[in-house]
Short mmCIF file of C-alpha atoms in Angstrom, two decimals:
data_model
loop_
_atom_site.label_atom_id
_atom_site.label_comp_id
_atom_site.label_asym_id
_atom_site.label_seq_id
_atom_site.Cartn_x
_atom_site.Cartn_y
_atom_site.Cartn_z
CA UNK A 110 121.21 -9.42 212.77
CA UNK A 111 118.74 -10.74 215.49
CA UNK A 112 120.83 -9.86 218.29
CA UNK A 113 121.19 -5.96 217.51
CA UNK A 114 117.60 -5.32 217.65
CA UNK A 115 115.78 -5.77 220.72
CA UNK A 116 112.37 -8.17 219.96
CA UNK A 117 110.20 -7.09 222.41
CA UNK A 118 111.05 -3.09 221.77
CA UNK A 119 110.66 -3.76 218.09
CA UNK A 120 106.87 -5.48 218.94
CA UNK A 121 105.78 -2.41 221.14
CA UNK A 122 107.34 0.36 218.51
CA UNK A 123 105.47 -1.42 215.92
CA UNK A 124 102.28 -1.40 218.05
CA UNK A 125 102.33 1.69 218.44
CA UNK A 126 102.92 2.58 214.90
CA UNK A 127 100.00 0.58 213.72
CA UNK A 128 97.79 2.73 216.33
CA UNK A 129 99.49 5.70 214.75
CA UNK A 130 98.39 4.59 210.96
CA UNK A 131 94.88 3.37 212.37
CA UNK A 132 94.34 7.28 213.32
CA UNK A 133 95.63 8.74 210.41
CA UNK A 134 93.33 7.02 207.95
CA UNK A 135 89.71 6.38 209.30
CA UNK A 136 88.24 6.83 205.43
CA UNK A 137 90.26 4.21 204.26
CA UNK A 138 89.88 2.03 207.35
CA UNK A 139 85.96 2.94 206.65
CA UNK A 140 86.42 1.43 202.49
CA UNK A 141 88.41 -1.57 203.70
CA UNK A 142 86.08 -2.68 205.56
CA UNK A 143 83.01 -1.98 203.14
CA UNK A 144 85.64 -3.62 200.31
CA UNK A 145 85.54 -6.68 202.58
CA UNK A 146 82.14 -7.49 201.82
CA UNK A 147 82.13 -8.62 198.65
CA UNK A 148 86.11 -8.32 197.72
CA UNK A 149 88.04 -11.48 198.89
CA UNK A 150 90.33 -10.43 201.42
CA UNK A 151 88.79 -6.42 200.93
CA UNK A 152 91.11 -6.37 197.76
CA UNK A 153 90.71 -6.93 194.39
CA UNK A 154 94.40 -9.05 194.08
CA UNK A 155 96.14 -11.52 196.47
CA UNK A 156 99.44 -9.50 197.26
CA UNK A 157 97.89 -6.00 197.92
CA UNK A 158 97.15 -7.77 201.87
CA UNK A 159 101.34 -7.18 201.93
CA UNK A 160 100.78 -3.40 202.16
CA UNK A 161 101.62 -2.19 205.58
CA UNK A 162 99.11 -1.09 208.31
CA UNK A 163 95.66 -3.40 209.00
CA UNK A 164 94.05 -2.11 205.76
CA UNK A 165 95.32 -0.65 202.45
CA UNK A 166 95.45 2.84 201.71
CA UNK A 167 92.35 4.26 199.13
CA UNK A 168 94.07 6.36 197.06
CA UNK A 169 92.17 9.41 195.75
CA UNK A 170 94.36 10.60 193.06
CA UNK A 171 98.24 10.09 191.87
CA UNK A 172 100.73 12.59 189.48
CA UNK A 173 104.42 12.49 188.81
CA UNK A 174 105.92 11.11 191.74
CA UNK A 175 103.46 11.47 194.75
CA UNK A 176 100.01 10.36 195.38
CA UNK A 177 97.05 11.32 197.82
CA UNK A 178 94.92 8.89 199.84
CA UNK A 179 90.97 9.66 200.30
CA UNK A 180 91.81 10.54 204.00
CA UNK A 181 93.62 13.93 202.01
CA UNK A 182 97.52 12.76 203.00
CA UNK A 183 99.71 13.14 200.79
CA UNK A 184 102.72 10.45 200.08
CA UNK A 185 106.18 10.44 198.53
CA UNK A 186 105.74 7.65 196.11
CA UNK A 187 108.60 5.38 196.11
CA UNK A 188 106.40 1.92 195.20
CA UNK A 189 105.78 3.49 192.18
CA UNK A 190 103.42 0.81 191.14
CA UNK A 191 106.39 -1.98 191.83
CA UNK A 192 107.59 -0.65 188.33
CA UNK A 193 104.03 0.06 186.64
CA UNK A 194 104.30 3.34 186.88
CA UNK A 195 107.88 4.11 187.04
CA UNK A 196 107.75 7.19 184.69
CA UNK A 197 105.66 8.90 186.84
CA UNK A 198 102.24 8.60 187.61
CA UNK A 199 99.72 10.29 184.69
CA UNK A 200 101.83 11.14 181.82
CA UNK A 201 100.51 13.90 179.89
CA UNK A 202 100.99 12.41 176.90
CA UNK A 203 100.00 8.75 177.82
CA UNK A 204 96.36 10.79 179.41
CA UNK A 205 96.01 12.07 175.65
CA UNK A 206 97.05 9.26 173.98
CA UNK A 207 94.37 7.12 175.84
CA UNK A 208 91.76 9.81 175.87
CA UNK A 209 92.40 9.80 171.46
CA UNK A 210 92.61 6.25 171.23
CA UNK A 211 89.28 5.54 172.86
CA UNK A 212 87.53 7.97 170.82
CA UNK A 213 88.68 5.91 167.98
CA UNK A 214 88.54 2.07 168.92
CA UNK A 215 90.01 0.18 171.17
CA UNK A 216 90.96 -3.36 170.50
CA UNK A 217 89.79 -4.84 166.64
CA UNK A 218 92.30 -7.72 167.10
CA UNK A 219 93.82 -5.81 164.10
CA UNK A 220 96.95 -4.11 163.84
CA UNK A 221 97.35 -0.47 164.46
CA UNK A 222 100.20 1.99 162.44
CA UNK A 223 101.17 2.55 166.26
CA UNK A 224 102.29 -1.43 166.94
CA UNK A 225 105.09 -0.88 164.10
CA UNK A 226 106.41 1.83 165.43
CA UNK A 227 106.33 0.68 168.89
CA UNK A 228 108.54 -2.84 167.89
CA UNK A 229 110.97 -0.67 165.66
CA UNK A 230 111.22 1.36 169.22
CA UNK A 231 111.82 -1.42 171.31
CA UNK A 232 114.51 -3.15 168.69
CA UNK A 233 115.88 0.24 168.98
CA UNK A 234 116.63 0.12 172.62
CA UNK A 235 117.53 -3.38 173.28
CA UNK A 236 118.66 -4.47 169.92
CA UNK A 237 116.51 -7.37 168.98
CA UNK A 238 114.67 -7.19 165.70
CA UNK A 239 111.48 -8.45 165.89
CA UNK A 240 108.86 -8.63 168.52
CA UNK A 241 105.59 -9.31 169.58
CA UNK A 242 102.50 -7.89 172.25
CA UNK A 243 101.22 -9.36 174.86
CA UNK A 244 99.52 -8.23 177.85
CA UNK A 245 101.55 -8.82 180.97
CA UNK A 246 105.14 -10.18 181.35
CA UNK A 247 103.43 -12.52 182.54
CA UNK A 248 102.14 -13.71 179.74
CA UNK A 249 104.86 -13.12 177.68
CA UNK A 250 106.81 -15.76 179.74
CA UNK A 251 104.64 -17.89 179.36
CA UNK A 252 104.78 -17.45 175.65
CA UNK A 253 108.47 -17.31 175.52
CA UNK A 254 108.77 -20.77 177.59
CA UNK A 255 106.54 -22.23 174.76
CA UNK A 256 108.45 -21.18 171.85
CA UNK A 257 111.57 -22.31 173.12
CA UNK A 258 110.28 -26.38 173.73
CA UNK A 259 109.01 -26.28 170.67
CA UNK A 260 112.28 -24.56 168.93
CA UNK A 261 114.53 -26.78 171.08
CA UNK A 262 112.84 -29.81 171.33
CA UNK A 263 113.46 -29.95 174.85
CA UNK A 264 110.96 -30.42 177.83
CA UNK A 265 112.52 -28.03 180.76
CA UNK A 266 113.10 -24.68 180.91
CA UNK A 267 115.40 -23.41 183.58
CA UNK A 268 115.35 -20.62 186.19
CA UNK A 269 117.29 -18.84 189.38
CA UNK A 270 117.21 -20.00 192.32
CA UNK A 271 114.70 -17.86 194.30
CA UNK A 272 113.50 -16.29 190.86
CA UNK A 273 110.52 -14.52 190.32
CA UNK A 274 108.81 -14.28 186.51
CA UNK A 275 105.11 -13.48 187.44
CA UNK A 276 102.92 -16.54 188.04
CA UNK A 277 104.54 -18.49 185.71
CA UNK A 278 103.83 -22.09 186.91
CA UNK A 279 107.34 -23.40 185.72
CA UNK A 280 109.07 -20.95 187.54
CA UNK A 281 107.55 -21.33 190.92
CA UNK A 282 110.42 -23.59 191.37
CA UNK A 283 113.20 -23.44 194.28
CA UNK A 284 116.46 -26.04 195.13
CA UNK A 285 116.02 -27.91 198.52
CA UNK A 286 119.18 -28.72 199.90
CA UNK A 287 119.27 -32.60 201.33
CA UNK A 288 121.69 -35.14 201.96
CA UNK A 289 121.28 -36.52 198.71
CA UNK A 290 121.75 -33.53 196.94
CA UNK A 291 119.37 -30.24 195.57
CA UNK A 292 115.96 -31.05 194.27
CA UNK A 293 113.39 -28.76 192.93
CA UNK A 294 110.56 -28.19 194.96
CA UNK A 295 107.86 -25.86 194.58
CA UNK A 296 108.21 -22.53 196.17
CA UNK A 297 107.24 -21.97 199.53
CA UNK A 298 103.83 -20.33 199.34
CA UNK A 299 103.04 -21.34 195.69
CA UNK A 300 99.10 -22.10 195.72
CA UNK A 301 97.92 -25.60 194.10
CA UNK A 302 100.56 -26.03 191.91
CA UNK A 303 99.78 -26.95 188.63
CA UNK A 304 102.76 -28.62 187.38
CA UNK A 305 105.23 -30.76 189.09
CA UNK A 306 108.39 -28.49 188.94
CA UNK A 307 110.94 -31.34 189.74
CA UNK A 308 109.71 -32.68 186.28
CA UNK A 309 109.42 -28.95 183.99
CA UNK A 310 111.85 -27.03 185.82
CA UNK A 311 115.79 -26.89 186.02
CA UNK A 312 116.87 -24.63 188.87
CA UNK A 313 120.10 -23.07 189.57
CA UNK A 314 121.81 -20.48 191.89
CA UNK A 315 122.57 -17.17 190.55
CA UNK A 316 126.09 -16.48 190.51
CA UNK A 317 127.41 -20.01 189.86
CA UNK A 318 128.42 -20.73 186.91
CA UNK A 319 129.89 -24.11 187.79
CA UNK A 320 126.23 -25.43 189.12
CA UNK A 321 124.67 -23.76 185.14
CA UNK A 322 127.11 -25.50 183.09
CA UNK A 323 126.75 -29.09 184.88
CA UNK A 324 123.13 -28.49 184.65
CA UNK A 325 122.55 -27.52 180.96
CA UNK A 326 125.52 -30.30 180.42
CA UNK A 327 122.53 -32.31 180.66
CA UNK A 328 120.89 -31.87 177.38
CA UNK A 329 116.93 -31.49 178.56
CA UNK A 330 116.71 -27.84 179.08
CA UNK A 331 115.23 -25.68 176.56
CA UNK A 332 115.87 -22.08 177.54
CA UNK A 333 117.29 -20.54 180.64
CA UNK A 334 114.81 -17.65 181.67
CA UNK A 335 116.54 -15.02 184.36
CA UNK A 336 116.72 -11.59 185.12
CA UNK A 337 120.17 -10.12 184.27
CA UNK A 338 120.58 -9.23 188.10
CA UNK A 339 117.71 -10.64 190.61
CA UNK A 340 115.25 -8.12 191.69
CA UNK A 341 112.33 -9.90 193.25
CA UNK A 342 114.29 -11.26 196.36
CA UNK A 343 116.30 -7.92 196.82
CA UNK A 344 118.46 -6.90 194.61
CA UNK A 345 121.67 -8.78 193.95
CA UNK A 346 123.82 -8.10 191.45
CA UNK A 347 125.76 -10.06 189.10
CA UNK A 348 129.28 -10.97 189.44
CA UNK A 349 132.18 -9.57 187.30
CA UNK A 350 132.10 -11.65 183.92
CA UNK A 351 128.81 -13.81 185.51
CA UNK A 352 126.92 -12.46 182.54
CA UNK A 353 129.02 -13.35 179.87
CA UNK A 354 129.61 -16.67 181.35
CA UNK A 355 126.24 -17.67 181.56
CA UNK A 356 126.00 -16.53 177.69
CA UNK A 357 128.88 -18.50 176.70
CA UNK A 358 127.55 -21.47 178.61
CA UNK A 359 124.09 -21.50 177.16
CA UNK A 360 125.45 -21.15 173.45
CA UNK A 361 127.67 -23.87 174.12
CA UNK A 362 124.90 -26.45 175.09
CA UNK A 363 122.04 -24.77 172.88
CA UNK A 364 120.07 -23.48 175.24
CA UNK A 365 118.23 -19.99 174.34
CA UNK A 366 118.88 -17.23 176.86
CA UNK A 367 116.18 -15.36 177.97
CA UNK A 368 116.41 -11.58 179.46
CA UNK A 369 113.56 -10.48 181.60
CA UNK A 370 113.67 -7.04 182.36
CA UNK A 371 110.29 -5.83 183.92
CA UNK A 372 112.06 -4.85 186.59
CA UNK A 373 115.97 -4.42 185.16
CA UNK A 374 114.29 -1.51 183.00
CA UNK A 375 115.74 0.42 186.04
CA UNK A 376 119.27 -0.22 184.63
CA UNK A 377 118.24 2.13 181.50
CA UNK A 378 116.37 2.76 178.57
CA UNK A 379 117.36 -0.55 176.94
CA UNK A 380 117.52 -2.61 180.50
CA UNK A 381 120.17 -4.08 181.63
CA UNK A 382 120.87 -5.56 178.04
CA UNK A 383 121.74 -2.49 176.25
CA UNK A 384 123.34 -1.16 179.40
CA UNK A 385 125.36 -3.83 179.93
CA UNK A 386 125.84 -5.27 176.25
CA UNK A 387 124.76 -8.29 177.21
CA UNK A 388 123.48 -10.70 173.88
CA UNK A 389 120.02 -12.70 175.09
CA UNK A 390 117.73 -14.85 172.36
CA UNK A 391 115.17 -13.54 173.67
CA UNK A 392 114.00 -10.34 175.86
CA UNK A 393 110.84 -9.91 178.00
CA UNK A 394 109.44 -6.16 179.01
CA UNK A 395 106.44 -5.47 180.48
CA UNK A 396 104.68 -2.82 183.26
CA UNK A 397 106.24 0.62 182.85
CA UNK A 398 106.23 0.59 179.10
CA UNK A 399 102.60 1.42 178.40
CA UNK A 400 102.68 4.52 181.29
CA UNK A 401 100.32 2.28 183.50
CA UNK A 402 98.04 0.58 181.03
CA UNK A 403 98.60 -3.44 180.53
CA UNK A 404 101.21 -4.38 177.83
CA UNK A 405 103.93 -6.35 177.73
CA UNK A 406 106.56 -7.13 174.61
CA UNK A 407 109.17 -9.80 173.82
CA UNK A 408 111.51 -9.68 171.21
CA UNK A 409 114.25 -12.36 169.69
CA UNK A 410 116.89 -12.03 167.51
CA UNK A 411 117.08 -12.64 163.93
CA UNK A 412 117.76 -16.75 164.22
CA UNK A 413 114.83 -17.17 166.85
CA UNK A 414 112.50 -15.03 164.52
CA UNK A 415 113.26 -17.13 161.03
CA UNK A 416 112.53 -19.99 163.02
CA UNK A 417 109.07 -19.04 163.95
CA UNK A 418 108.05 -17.75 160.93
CA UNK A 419 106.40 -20.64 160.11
CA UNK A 420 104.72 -21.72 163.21
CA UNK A 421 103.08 -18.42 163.84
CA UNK A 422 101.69 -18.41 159.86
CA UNK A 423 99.99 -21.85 160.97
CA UNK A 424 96.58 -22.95 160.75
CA UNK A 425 96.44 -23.92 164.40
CA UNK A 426 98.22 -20.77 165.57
CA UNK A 427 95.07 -19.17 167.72
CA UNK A 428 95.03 -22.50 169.78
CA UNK A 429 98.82 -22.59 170.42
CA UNK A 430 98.92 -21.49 173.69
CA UNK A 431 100.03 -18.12 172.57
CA UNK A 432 97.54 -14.82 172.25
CA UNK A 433 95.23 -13.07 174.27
CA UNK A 434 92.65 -11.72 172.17
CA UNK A 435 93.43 -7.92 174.02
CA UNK A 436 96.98 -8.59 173.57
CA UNK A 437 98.33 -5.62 171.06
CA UNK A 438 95.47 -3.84 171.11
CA UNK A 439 95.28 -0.21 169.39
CA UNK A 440 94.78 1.26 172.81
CA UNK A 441 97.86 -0.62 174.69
CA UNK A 442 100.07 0.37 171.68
CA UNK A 443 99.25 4.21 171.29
CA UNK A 444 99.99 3.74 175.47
CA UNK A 445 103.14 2.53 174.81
CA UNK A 446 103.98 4.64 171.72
CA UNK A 447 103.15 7.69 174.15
CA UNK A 448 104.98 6.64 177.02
CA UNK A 449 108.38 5.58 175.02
CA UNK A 450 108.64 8.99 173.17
CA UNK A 451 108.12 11.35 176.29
CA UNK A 452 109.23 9.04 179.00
CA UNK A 453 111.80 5.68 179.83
CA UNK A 454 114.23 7.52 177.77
CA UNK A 455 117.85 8.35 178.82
CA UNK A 456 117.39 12.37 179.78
CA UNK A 457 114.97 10.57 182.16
CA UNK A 458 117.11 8.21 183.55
CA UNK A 459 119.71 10.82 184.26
CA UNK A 460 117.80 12.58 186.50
CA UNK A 461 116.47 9.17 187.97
CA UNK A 462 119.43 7.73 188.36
CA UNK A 463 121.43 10.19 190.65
CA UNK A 464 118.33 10.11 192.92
CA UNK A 465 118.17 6.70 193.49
CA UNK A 466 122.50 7.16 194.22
CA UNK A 467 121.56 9.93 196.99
CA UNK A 468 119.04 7.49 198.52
CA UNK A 469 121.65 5.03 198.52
CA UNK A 470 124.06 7.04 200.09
CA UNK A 471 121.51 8.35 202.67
CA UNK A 472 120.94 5.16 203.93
CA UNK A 473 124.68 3.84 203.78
CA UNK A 474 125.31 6.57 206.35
CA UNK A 475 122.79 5.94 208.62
CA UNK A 476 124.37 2.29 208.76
CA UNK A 477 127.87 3.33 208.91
CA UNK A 478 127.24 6.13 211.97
CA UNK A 479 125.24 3.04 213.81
CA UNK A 480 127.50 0.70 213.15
CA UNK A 481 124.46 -1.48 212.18
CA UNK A 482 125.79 -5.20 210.44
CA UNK A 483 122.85 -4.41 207.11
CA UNK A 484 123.79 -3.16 203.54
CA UNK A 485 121.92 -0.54 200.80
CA UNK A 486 121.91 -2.14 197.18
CA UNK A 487 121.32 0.42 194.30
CA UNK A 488 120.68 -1.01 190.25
CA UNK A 489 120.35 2.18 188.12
CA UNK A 490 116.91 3.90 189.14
CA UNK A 491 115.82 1.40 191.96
CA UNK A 492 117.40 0.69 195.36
CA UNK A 493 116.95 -1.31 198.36
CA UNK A 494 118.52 -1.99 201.91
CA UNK A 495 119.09 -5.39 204.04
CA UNK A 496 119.14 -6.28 207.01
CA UNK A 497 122.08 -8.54 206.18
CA UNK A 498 125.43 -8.33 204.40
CA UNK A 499 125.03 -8.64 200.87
CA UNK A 500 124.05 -11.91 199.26
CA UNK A 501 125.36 -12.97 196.25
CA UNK A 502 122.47 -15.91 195.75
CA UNK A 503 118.57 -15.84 195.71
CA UNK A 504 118.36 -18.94 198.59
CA UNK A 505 120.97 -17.17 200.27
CA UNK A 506 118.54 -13.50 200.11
CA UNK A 507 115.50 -15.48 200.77
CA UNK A 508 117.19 -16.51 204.25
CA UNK A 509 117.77 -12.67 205.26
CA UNK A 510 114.43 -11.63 204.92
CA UNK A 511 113.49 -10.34 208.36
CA UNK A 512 109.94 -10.09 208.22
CA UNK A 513 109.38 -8.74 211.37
CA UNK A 514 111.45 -5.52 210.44
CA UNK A 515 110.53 -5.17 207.15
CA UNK A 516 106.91 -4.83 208.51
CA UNK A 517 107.99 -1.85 210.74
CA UNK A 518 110.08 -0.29 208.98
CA UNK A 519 107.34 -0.03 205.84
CA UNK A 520 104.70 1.13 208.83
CA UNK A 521 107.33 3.72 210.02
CA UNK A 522 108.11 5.12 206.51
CA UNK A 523 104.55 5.19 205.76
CA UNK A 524 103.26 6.81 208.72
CA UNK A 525 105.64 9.63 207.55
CA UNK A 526 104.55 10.07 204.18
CA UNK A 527 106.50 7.96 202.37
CA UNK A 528 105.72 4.90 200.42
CA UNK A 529 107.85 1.82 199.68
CA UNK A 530 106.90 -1.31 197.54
CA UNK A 531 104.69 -3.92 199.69
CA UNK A 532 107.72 -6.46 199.23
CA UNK A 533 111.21 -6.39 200.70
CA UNK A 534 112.48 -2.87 201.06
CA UNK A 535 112.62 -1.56 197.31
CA UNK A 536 112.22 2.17 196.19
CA UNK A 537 111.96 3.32 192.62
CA UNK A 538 112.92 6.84 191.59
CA UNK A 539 111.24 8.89 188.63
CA UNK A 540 112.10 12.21 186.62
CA UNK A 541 109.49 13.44 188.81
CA UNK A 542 111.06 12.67 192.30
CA UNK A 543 113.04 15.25 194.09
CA UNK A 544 116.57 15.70 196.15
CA UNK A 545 113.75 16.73 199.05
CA UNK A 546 111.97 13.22 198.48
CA UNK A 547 115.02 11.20 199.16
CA UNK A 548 115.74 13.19 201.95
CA UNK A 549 112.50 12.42 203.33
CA UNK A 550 112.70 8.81 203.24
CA UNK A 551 116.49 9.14 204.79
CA UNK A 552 115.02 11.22 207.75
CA UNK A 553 112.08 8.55 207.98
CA UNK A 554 115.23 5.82 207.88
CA UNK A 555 117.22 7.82 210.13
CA UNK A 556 114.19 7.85 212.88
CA UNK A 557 113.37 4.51 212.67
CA UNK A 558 116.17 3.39 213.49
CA UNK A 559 117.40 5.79 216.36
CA UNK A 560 113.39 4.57 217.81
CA UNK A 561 114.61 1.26 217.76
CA UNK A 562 118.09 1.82 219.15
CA UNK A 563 116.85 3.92 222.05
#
């Protein structure tokens, strides 16, 4: 890819951009800098630094599928949160839900009628039976990792190559490829790491089912936690029968499968497990389900649930290393029971869907007329281009990234009034997103790229 793109033009377009986004936003440059005071970094969380432009935006308000910064421009939202808010910012009847709730109590650390209904939805959709709160997928990784030593017996877990699961600390775990073979190391850019991952962690590529089967041959691994396709390195999709290979591998050695599909929601109401019938242990959902509000679920089947039974009605279970005293609190679960009756549902993926095929084609065009050596990847509602051919492997995604267009191309789109997520290329579509959005973002494509082609 290097040699299509002229560096040096590519450095003095993106100079000129960030003068461009510099001008457009001298309130929010103003904030930044008073946030820097007493904010590390002038933001309240690591990764918002990865937004494009020398400062973050201030947003002054958000609806549906567009927002406004405090500098009164107004954005096509295609971050959407990075999945928080993938219904649509400010659902009506998440607002009243919320507004009710806290009226009426918010957290007890007692169980609300609202927390029933809300697991008999989510068995509904992705056709687990029983399930339990937490606050972020996070944390419900976490808590999923821990039931599954202590079901199996076994120390490791195992993960994708190139994975992402939150800050999981047994997940920050990639293969480094040496003479003597792969060995896990931690991830490049994991911060004091608190375990040793080439002692908790198994790691395998994604679309290998040779490399999974010798590896779980080995006996020590507990569960395998993956997303059904990856999402957090790009999107790359699964193979044809990769799924049910990796299911009949796991069952053969006894190691649970875990599903996590914070992001895979995108493939439908149920994720990519009810959309693809695909049979996990064990499922993980978290962000959009509570409309913007923390909450995150996982649910097991039958065997996994009968087998915790006791456990969880334990003496000991508050010091387990599973809870959160706000986890499935009344106000999270009248947030979720709002959002999953008026939103996430299939009517809303079928207008989400289609959207997020237009953008797709929009983009594969522009490619195609320029002859340009990058692909456009599409799963359900959310889509995302390379600079690259398509990988089929997270190591093999991680190698494409081309920072140095990703930058401008986020500080292009931006400057033009659309938004993408701080991290690779991704866009998300809503119910609330329009034919005229996508073709925004294609024109904003389309530009950048006849800027950098002269």
């Amino acid at each position: 890819m290097g040699t299509a793109i002229d560096r040096a033009r590519l450095a003095t377009l993106h100079a000129d951009e960030e003068q461009r986004f510099i001008d457009l936003h001298p309130t929010s440059a103003r904030l930044a800098a008073e946030a820097g005071e007493h904010l590390l970094a002038g933001v309240p969380m690591p990764w918002m630094t990865r937004w494009p432009g020398s400062f973050p935006l201030f947003v002054e308000s958000a609806g549906g599928g567009r927002f406004t910064d405090v500098d009164g421009i107004a954005y096509v939202d295609l971050c959407l949160g990075d999945t928080g808010s993938m219904t649509g910012h400010c659902l009506p009847a998440v607002a009243d839900a919320v507004r009710e709730r806290t009226e009426r109590g918010i957290t007890t650390m007692l169980p609300s009628t609202d927390a029933a209904w809300v697991a008999a939805e989510l068995s509904r959709r992705f056709g687990l039976p029983r399930w339990q709160m937490a606050m972020t997928a996070t944390d419900a990784n976490r808590f999923v990792l821990r039931f599954a030593r202590h079901l199996t017996g076994r120390p490791r877990i195992a993960v994708m190559d190139w994975c992402y699961h939150g800050t999981v600390d047994e997940t920050l775990g990639v293969l480094e490829h040496g003479r003597a073979g792969d060995r896990v190391v931690p991830r490049p850019g994991a911060l004091g790491p608190q375990v040793d991952v080439s002692v908790t962690t198994a790691v395998v590529p994604f679309n290998d089912l040779d490399a999974l089967d010798a590896r779980l041959a080995e006996g020590d691994v507990a569960c395998l936690l993956m997303e059904p396709a990856l999402t957090n390195i790009g999107i790359v999709l699964p193979d044809d029968g990769y799924l049910a290979g990796v299911r009949e591998i796991t069952r053969r050695h006894g190691v649970l499968l875990v599903n996590d599909e914070t992001h895979t929601i995108c493939a439908g109401p149920g994720g990519a497990t009810a959309a693809w019938d695909l049979e996990p242990d064990l499922v993980v959902i978290g962000k959009p389900i509570g409309g913007g509000i923390p909450v995150a679920a996982y649910g097991m089947s039958a065997e996994v649930a009968a087998r915790l039974e006791g456990p969880m009605l334990g003496h000991d279970i508050d010091v387990a290393g599973v809870g959160g005293t706000l986890s499935g609190s009344a106000l999270a679960m009248a947030a979720v029971r709002a959002t999953l009756s008026t939103a996430l549902r299939q009517e809303d993926f079928d207008v989400a869907i289609p959207l997020a095929e237009s953008f797709t084609d929009g983009i594969r065009g522009v490619i195609d007329e320029h002859g340009l050596p990058w692909h456009v990847q599409r799963l359900g509602c959310r889509a995302e281009y390379w600079f690259c051919p398509p990988p089929r492997g997270g190591a093999e995604a991680a190698a494409a990234v081309d920072e140095e267009l990703d930058a401008f191309f986020h500080l292009w789109t931006v400057n033009r009034g659309v938004l993408l997520a701080p991290f690779h290329n991704m866009s998300l579509f809503s119910p609330f997103h329009t034919r005229a959005d996508v073709d925004a973002h294609t024109s904003a494509f389309r530009g950048a790229v006849e800027a950098l082609l002269g």
